[in-house]
CSV table of C-alpha atoms in Angstrom, one decimal:
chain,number,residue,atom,x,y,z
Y,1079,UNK,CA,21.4,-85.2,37.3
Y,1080,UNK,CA,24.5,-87.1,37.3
Y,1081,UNK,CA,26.2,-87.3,33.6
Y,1082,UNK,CA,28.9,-89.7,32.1
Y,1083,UNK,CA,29.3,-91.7,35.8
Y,1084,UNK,CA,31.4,-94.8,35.8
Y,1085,UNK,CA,29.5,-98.1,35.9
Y,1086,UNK,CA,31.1,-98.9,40.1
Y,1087,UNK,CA,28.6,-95.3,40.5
Y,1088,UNK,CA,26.3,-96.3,38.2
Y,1089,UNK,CA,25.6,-99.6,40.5
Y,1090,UNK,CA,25.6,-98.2,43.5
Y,1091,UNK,CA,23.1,-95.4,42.9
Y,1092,UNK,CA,20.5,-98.2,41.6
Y,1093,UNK,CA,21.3,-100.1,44.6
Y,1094,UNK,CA,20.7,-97.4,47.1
Y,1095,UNK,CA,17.4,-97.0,45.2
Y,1096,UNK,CA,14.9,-96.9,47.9
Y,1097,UNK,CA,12.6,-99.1,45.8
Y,1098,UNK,CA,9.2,-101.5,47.8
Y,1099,UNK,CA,8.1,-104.4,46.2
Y,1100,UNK,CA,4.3,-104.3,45.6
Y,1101,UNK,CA,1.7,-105.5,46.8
Y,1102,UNK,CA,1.0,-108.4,47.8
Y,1103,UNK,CA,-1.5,-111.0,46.5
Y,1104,UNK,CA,-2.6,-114.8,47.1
Y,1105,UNK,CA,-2.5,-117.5,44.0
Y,1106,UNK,CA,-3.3,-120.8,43.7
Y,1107,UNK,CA,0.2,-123.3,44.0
Y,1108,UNK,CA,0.6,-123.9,40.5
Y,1109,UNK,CA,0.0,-120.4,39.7
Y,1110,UNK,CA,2.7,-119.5,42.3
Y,1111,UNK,CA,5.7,-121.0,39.9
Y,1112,UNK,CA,8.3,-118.0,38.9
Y,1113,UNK,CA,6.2,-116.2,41.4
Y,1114,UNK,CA,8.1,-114.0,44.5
Y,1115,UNK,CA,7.4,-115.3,47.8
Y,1116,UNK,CA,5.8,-112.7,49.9
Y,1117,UNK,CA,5.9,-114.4,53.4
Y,1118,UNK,CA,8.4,-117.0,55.1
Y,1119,UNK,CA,7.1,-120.8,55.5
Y,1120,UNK,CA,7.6,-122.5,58.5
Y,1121,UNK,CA,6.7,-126.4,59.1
Y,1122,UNK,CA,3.6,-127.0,60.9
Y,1123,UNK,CA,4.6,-130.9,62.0
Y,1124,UNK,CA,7.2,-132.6,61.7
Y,1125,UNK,CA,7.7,-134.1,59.0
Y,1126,UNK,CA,8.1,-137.5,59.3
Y,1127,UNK,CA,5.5,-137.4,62.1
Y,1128,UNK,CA,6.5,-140.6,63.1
Y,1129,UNK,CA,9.9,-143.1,62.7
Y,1130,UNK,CA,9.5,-145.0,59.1
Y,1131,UNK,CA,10.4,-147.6,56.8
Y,1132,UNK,CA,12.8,-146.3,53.7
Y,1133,UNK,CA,12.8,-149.5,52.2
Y,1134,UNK,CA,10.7,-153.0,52.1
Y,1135,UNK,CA,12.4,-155.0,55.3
Y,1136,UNK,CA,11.1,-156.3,58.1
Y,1137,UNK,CA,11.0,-154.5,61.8
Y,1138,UNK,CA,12.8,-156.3,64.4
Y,1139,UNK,CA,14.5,-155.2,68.0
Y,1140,UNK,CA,18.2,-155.6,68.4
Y,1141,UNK,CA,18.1,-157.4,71.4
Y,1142,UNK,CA,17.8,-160.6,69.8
Y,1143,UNK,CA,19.9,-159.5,66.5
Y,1144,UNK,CA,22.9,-162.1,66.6
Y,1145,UNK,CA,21.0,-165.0,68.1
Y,1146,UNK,CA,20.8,-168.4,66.4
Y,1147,UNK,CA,16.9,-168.5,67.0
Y,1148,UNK,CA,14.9,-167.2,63.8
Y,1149,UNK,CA,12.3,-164.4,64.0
Y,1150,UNK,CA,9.2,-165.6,64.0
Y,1151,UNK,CA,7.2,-163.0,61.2
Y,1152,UNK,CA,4.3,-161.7,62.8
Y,1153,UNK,CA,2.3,-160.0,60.0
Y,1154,UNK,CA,2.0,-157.4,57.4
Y,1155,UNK,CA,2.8,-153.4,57.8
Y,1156,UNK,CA,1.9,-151.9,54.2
Y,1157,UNK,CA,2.7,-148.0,53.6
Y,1158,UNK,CA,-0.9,-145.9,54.7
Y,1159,UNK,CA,-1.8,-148.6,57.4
Y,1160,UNK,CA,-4.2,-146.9,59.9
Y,1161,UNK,CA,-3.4,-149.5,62.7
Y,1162,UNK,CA,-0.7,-149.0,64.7
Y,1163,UNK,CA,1.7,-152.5,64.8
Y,1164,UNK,CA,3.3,-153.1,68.1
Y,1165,UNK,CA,6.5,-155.1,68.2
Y,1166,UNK,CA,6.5,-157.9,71.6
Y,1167,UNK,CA,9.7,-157.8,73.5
Y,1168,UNK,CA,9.5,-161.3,74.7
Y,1169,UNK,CA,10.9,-163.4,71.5
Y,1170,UNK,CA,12.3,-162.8,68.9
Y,1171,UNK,CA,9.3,-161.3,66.2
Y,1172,UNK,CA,9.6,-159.4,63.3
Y,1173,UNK,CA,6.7,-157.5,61.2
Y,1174,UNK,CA,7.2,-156.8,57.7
Y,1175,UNK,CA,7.5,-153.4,56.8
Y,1176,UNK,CA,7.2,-151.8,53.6
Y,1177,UNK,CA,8.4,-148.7,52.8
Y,1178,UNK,CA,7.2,-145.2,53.9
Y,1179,UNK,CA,5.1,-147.4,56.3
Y,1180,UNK,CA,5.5,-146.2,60.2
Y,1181,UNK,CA,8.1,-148.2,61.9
Y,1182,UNK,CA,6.2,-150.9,64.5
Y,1183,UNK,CA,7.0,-149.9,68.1
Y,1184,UNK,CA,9.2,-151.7,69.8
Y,1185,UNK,CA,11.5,-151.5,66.6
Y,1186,UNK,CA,14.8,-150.4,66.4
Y,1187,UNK,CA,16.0,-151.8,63.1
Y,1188,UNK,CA,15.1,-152.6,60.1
Y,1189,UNK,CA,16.6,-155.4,57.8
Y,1190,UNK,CA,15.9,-155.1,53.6
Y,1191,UNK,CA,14.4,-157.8,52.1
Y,1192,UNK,CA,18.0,-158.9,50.5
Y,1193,UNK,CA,19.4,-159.3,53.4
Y,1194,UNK,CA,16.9,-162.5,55.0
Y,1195,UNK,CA,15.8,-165.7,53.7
Y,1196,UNK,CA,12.2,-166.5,54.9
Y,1197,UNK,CA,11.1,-170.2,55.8
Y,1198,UNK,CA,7.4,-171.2,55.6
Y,1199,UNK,CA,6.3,-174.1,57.7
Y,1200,UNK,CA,2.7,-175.1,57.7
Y,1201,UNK,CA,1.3,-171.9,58.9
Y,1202,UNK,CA,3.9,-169.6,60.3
Y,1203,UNK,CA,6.9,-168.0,58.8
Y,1204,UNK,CA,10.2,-167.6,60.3
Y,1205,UNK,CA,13.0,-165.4,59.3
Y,1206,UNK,CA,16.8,-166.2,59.4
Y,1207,UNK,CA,19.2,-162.9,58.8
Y,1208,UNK,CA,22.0,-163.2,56.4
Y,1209,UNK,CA,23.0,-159.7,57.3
Y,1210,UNK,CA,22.8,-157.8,60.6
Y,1211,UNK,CA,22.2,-153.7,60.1
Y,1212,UNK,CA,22.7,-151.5,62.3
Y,1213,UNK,CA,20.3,-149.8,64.4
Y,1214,UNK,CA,18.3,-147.5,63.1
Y,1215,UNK,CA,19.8,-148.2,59.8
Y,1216,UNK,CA,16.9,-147.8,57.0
Y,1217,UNK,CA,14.6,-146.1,59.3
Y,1218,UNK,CA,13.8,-142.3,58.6
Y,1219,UNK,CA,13.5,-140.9,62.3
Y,1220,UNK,CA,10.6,-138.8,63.3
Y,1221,UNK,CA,11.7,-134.8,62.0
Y,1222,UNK,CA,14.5,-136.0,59.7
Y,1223,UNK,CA,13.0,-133.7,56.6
Y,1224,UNK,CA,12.4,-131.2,58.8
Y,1225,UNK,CA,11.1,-130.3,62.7
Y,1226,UNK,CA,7.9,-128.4,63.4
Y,1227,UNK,CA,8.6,-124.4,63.2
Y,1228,UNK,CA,11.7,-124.7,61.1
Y,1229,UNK,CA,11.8,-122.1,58.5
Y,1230,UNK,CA,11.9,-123.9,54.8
Y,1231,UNK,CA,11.0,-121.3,52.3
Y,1232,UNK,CA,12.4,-117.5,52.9
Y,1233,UNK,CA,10.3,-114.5,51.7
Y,1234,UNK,CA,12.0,-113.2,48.8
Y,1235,UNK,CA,12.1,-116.4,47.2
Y,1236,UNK,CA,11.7,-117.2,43.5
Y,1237,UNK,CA,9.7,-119.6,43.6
Y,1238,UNK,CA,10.3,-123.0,41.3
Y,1239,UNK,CA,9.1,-126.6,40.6
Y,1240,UNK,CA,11.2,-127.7,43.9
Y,1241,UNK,CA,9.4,-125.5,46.3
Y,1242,UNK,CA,5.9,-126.2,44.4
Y,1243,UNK,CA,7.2,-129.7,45.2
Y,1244,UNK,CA,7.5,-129.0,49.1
Y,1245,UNK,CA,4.8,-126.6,49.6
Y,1246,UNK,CA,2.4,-129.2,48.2
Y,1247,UNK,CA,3.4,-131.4,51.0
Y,1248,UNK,CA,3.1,-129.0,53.5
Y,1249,UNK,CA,-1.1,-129.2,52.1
Y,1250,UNK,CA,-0.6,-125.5,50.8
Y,1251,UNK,CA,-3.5,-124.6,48.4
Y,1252,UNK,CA,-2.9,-120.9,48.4
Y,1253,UNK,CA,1.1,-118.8,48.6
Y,1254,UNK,CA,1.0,-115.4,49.1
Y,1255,UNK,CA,3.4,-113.9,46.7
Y,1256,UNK,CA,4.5,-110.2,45.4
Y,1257,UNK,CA,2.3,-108.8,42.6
Y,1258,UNK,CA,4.1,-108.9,39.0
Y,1259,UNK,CA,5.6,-105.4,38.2
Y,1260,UNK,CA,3.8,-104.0,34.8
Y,1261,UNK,CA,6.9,-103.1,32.0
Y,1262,UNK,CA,6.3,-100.9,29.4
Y,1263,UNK,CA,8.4,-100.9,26.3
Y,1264,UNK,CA,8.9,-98.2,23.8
Y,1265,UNK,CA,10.7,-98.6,21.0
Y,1266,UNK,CA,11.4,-95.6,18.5
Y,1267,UNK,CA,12.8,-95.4,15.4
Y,1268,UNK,CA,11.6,-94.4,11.3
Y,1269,UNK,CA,13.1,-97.5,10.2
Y,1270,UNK,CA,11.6,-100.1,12.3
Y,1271,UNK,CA,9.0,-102.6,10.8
Y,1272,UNK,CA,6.6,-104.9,13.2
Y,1273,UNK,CA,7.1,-108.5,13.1
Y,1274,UNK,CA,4.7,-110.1,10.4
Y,1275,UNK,CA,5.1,-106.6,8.4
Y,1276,UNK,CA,6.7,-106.6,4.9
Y,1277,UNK,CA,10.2,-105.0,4.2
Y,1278,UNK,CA,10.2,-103.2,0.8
Y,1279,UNK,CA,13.8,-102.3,0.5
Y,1280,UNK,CA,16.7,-102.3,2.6
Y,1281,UNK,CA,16.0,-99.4,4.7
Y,1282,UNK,CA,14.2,-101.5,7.4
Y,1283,UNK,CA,14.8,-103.6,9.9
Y,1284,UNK,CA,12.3,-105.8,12.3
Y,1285,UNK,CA,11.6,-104.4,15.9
Y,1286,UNK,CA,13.9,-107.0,17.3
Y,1287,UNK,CA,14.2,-105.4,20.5
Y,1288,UNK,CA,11.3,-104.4,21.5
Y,1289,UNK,CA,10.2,-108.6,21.1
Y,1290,UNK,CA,13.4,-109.2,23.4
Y,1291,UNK,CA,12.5,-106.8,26.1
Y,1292,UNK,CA,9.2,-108.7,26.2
Y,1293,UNK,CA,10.9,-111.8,26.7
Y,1294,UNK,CA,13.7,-110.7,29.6
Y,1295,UNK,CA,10.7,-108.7,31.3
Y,1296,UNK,CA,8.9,-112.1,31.4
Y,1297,UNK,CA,12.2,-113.9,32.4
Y,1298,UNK,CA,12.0,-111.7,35.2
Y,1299,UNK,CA,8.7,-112.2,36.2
Y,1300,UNK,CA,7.4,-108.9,34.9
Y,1301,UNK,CA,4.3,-108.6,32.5
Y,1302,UNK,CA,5.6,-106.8,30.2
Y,1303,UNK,CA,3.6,-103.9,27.8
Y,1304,UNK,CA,4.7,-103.9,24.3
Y,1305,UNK,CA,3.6,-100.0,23.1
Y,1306,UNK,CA,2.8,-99.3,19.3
Y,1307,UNK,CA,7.1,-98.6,17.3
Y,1308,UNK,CA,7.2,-95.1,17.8
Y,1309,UNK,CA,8.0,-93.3,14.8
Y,1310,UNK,CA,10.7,-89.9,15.6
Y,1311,UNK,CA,8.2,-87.5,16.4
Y,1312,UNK,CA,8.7,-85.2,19.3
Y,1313,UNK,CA,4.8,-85.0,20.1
Y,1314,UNK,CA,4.4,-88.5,20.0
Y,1315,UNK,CA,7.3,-89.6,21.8
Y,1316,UNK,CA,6.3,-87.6,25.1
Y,1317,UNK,CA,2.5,-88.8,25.0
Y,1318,UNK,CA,3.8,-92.2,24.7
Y,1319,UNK,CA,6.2,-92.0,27.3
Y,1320,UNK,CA,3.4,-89.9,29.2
Y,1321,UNK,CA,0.8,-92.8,28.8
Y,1322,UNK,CA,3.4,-95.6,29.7
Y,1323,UNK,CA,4.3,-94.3,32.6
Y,1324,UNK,CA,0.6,-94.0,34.1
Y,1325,UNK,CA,-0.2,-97.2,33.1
Y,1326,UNK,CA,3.3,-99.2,34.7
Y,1327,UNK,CA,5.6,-99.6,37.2
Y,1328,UNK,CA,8.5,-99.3,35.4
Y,1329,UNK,CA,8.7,-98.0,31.8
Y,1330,UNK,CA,12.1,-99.1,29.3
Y,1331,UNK,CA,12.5,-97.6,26.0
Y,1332,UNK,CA,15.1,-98.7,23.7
Y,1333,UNK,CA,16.3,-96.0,21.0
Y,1334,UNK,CA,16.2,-92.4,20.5
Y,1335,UNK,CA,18.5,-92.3,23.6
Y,1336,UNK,CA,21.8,-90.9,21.6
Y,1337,UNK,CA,22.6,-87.0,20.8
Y,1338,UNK,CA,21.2,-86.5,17.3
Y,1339,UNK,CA,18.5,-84.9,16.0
Y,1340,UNK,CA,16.0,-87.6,16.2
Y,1341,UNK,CA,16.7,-88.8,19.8
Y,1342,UNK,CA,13.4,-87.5,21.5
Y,1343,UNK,CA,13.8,-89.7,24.7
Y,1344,UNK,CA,17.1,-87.9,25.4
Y,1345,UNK,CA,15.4,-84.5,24.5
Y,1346,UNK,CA,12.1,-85.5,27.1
Y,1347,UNK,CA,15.3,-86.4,29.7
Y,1348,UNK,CA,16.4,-83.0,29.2
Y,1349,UNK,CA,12.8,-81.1,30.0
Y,1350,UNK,CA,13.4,-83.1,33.0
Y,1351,UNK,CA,16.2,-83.0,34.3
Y,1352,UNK,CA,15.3,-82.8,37.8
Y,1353,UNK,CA,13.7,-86.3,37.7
Y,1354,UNK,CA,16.8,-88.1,35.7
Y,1355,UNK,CA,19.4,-89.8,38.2
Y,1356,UNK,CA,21.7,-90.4,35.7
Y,1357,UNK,CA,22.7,-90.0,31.8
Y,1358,UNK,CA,25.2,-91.9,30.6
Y,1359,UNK,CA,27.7,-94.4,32.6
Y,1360,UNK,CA,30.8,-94.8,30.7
Y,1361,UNK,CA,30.5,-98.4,29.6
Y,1362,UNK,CA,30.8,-100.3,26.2
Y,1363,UNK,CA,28.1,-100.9,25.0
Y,1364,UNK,CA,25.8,-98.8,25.9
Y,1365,UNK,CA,26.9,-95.3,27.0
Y,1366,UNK,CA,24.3,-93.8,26.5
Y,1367,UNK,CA,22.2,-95.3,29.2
Y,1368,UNK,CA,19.6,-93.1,31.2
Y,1369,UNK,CA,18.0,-93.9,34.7
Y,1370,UNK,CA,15.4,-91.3,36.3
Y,1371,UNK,CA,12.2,-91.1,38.2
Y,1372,UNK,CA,9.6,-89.5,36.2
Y,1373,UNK,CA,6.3,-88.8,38.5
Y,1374,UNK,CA,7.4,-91.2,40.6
Y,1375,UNK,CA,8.0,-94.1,38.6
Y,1376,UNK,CA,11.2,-95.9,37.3
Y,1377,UNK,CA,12.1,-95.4,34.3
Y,1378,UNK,CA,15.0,-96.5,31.7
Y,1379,UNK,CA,16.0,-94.9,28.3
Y,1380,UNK,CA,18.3,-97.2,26.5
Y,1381,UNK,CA,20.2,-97.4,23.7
Y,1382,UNK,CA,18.6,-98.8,20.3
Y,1383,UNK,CA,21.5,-101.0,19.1
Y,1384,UNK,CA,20.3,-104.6,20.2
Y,1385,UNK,CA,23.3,-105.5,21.7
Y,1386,UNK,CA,23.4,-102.3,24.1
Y,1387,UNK,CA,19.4,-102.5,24.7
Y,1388,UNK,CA,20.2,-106.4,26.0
Y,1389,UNK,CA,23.4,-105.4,27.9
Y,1390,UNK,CA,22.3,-102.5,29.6
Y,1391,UNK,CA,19.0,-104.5,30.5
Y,1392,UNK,CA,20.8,-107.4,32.2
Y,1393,UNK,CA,23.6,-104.4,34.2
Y,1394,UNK,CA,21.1,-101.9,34.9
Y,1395,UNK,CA,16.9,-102.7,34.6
Y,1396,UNK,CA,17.3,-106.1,35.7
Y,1397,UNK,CA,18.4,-104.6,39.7
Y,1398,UNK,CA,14.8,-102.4,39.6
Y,1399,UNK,CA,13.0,-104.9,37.8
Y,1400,UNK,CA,13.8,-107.8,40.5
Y,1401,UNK,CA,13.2,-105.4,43.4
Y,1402,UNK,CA,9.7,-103.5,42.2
Y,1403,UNK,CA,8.8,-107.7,41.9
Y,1404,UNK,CA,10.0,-108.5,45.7
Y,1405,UNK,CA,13.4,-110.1,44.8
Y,1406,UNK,CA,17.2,-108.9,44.3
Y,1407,UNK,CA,19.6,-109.4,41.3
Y,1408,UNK,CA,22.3,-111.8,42.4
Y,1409,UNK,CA,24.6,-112.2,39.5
Y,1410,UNK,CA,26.7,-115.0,39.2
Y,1411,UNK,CA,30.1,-114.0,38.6
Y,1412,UNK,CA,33.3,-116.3,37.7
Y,1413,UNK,CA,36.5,-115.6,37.4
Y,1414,UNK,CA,38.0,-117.1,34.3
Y,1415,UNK,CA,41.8,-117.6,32.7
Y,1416,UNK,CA,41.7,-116.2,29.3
Y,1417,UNK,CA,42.7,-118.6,26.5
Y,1418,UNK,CA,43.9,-116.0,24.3
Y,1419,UNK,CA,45.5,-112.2,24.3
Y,1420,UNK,CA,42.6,-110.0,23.8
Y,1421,UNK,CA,43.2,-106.7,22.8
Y,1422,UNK,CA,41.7,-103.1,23.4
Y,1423,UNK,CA,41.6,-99.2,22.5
Y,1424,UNK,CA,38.2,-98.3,23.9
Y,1425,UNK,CA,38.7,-96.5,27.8
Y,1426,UNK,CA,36.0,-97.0,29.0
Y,1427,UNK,CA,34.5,-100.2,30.6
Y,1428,UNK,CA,33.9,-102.8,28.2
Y,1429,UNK,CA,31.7,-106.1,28.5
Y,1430,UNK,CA,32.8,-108.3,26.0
Y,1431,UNK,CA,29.8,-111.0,24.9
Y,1432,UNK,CA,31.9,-114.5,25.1
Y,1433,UNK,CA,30.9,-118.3,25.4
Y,1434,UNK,CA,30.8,-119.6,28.8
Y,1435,UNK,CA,32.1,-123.4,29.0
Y,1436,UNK,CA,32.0,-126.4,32.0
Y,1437,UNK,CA,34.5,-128.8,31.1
Y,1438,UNK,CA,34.7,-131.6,33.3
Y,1439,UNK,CA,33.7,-129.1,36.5
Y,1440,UNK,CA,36.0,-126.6,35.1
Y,1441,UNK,CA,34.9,-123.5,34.1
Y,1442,UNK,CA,36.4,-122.0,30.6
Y,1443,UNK,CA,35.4,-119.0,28.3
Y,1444,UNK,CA,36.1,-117.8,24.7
Y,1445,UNK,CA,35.1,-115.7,21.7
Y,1446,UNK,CA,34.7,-118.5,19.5
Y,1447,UNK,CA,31.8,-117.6,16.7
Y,1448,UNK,CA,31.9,-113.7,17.4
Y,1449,UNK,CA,32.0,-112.2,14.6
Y,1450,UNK,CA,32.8,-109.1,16.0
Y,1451,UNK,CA,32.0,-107.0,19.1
Y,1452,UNK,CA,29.5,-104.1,17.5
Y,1453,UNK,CA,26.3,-102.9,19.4
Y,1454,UNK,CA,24.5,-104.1,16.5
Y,1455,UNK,CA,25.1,-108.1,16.5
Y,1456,UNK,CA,22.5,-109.7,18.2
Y,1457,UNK,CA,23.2,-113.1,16.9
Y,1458,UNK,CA,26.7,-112.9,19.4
Y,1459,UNK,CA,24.2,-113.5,21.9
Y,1460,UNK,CA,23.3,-117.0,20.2
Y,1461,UNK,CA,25.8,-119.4,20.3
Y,1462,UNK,CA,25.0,-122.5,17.8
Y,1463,UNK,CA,27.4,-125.1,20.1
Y,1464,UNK,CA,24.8,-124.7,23.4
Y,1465,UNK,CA,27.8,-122.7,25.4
Y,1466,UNK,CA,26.3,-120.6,28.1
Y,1467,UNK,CA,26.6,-116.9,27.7
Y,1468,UNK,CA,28.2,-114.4,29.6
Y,1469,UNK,CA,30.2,-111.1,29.5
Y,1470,UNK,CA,33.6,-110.5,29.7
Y,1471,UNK,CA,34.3,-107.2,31.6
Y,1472,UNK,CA,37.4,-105.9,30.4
Y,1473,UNK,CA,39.3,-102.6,31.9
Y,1474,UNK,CA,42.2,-103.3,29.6
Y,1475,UNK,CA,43.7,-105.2,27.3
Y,1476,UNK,CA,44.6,-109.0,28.7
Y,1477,UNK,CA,47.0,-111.6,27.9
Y,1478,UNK,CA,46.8,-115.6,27.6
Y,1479,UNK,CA,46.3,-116.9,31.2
Y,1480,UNK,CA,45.4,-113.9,32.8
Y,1481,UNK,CA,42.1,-114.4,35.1
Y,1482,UNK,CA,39.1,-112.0,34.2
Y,1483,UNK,CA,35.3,-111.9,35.8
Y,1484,UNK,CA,33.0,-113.1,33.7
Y,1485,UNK,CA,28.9,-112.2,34.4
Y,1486,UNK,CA,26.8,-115.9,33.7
Y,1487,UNK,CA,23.9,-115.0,31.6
């Protein structure tokens, strides 16, 4: 067991983590969305399978485009049509063509309908250009979206509504995608109250975190396991964590994870030791971080203040979390010039919570509406302007104009 690492160690132990995704399963397409993709998609045709319209116009050939003689208009070509319209070479003809209907053969070029004037004369039509396009101007050739056996959707994949979107015209009905990793959540602690419980003095507070680790596990596309609030009992603590960890794939507790006393999850960490990878990284917040393989399955003690349980989810849980479900963490990381000095005392690595800004394309960050940097202020995490949040990772104290990377939440 590796104690008190830095957080570079930290990351590369989780991401030598020899972790498989599960297994695999197939869904219906809707019930794909926020789903893994567990297979590459290839194009079976091409798609378009022929040359068509992208606009209403009418079909001509450019061998007679500059000519003083009119096009004689030879019928109708609506979107869908089952016969096949074919273009004569010997005169100047033109077929109207609507759009996303196949191109006639023969054509080359297709001219919008704001671009002619049309003449009727008793009963034929004749068509004079006011505009001469070029060829193949308008016209979608065959294969533009894509050519048969072209690779469009990578395993690996998140899938969202844009994919849906294409696999539904590739006349998918079922995706085969990476079964959802089960998540339990403990949460210990004496003073913690359930939601919809009533708080008799001021001893108590709601089980905030446990609700949130519910709702990153599910923003991860996890199905999370909300345990019973543990109460700081040895006995119980170790059944729990016994239970959760038959039950899931990957078991997160928040609290308890400290040196006092009452810190069981630490205590079951130290009966063993040989399964922990790592107790505490020497971050800010949340030191006090523990990562291990208990019977074979992941599992994460973290601290109980709600600002460490979040941060310490998004650095650390998030990287298993994504891989047990078939997918890797990529964090989006910017590098930022500060707007103000910010100072700092703390040694170790610190991730400051800040407001993340784009200003006409440019990106900006400050600690506007913090109203300080304690583990225990969740609400730093809730801006009331709409800013995006992010963390400020901070090795030192900064001044005014100096660039620091910033992780987008």
């Amino acid at each position: 067991m590796k104690t008190k690492i830095s957080y570079e160690e930290a990351k590369e132990i989780l991401e030598s983590q020899n972790i498989a995704p599960l297994s695999k399963e197939r869904v219906f397409l809707h019930e794909s969305l926020g789903r893994v993709l567990a297979e590459d998609i290839f194009a079976t045709q091409d798609m378009p399978e022929v040359a068509c319209s992208n606009m209403d116009g009418y079909a001509v050939y450019s061998k007679f485009l500059g000519l003083q003689t009119p096009f004689v208009i030879l019928e109708e070509n609506p979107a869908g049509n089952a016969k096949e319209c074919v273009l004569p070479l010997d005169a100047p003809y033109a077929i109207k063509t609507f759009t996303g209907a196949r191109i006639p053969q023969n054509a080359d070029v297709l001219v919008p309908l704001e671009q002619v004037q049309v003449e009727t004369k008793a009963q034929s039509q004749t068509l004079h250009l006011l505009e001469i396009p070029k060829v193949g101007q308008y016209i979608r050739e065959k294969g533009a979206h894509y050519k048969k056996g072209e690779n469009l959707l990578a395993k690996g994949m998140r899938l969202n509504a844009n994919h849906i979107g294409l696999l539904a015209s590739l006349n998918r009905v079922f995706v085969e995608v990476y079964e959802r990793a089960k998540v339990g959540i403990l949460v210990s602690g004496n003073e913690l109250l359930e939601i919809g419980e009533n708080a008799h003095d001021g001893a108590n507070i709601y089980n905030a975190n446990g609700h949130l680790l519910v709702a990153k596990v599910l923003e991860c596309g996890g199905i999370p396991k909300l345990y019973p609030i543990l109460k700081d009992q040895k006995e119980q603590v170790e059944n729990r964590v016994s239970l959760a960890l038959q039950e899931c794939d990957l078991v997160v507790s928040s609290g308890g994870a400290s040196v006092g006393d009452y810190d069981f999850i630490t205590a079951f960490c130290k009966e063993h030791t040989s399964e922990v990878v790592f107790k505490g990284v020497s971050i800010k917040p949340g030191q006090h971080i523990s990562y291990a393989h208990f019977g074979g399955k992941q599992f994460f003690g973290l601290p109980g203040f709600p600002n460490s349980t979040l941060v310490t989810f998004e650095l650390f849980v998030k990287e298993i979390l994504l891989r047990l479900n078939g997918t890797h963490l990529r964090q989006i990381m910017l590098e930022i010039p500060l707007v103000q000095d910010v100072s700092k005392t703390d040694s170790r690595l610190e991730f400051r919570v800040c407001n993340v800004r784009n200003i006409k394309g440019k990106w900006t960050m400050d600690f506007e509406g913090k109203k300080d940097f304690q583990s225990a202020i969740l609400n730093n995490f809730c801006p009331l302007d709409f800013a995006y949040n992010g963390l400020c990772i901070l090795e030192n104290a900064k001044k005014a104009g100096e660039l620091v990377q910033v992780i987008l939440l």
